[in-house]
């Protein structure tokens, strides 16, 4: 993300924070005395980044997602999604378009409902880049952004499912065309079935020199089928015709949005703090519940329950709840074994809170007290984790690769002191075969386009997750065999210090044992 684009995004978001409340909302407050022939739910005054007061509606809701007027217990005035305002979504779109060359067009696609079996669908989760740019949470949607030379910087066209009484009888309310303009700041809104026609005109225009789209539009591109799925009224020849008629260069959108998503705004940081608090508290409560549990699956269910009771919408990922030797399997998700006294439980689990993920791993003793070998190995991993977190500052000028190399060096020192006879490759290939860190945000693993060799910068959020997984090999002390330990936190990079977002998940040995024994306040 260029310095200019980052400055544009920061300026736009800062303006949202600094504008007096009266000025911020006054221009878009509904005038109750103004006569209108429209339904009260659709009254609005168009603004650059619309943020309207919506009358509290009787159940069922009239929109396809929560809004401040319908869900005041979840959202504040001006929010498009909980914690993120309409102004911030506008600032994101403007910063993106400012970073692209003149005569650029962005095409971002929403997600589609996925099915586990015929007629039985999974809970829908919106496509991440599309959600980041729009906040629109309904399936079968798309947005086109066209760069303009005016002060707004772009023209936004939103494509979505129109209101349909029969569909809404089964699926619930959808936002509809008119409200999409009112609520989401679109300049125009169209039925999704109009996307092929609009794309044809757009891609064939002489003024469209650069087209940024999810994946690649080239015939050999990996996302060809993905886009074709959205052109529900188009057959394959028509799709190929769209490609052949494109005048501009086809480019991938994800790297451009990924540069922006790497830097978390203050609002995003607040949501990620909350995700960490919810998940961390659930970890502590699950430790305390262990003495009443008999299986890994019970611990997994209890953790998810505790997150939901605190307002989390869903797990951020399939949890790992690995007891005993199962902890040596890094992505163990069967979670179907009984837990036994004397074993450790490794739980890698986090909640998604209002669109942002948390990723926390803790390891604790089933009986509530570490054995001496367990304690020694746990402390070794904890020492590595804490040392790496100390390096998570912009001033340290460390890259993800630098941090990982340092974690390997530190773990080698710790294990050597514990009597491990380490051969070449034992750390990286046997005992600690995974990477130390990854960016996190809307997705558990944020953009794969982030360069691991570049220094971390203030505003980034990453995980720090060293681990050790000891197989029964002769050159490793026998009392450590089949022990798996990982400790993981989400860390916000600041100029001269780091902030652990999952700070309330017990981690020190005394705190872990206290939580397990229900003596931790």
Tab-separated table of C-alpha atoms in Angstrom, residues 7 55 70 92 168 187 208 291 294 307 322 359 367 397 406 411 431 455 496 508 517:
chain	number	residue	atom	x	y	z
A	7	UNK	CA	-2.413	8.737	4.131
A	55	UNK	CA	-36.701	4.083	12.984
A	70	UNK	CA	-33.263	-2.035	14.151
A	92	UNK	CA	-11.593	2.614	2.395
A	168	UNK	CA	-38.246	-13.440	2.107
A	187	UNK	CA	-24.542	5.893	-6.399
A	208	UNK	CA	-11.588	1.654	-18.872
A	291	UNK	CA	-12.194	-30.941	35.669
A	294	UNK	CA	-14.503	-36.120	29.931
A	307	UNK	CA	-17.804	-17.126	23.125
A	322	UNK	CA	-5.891	-31.996	21.353
A	359	UNK	CA	-6.486	-16.708	17.172
A	367	UNK	CA	-5.505	-32.310	36.507
A	397	UNK	CA	12.502	-3.361	11.999
A	406	UNK	CA	14.734	-15.705	15.933
A	411	UNK	CA	13.859	-22.570	20.953
A	431	UNK	CA	10.009	-30.302	16.752
A	455	UNK	CA	9.622	-5.038	8.186
A	496	UNK	CA	7.950	1.315	20.110
A	508	UNK	CA	1.859	-17.782	32.978
A	517	UNK	CA	-8.179	-25.033	39.799
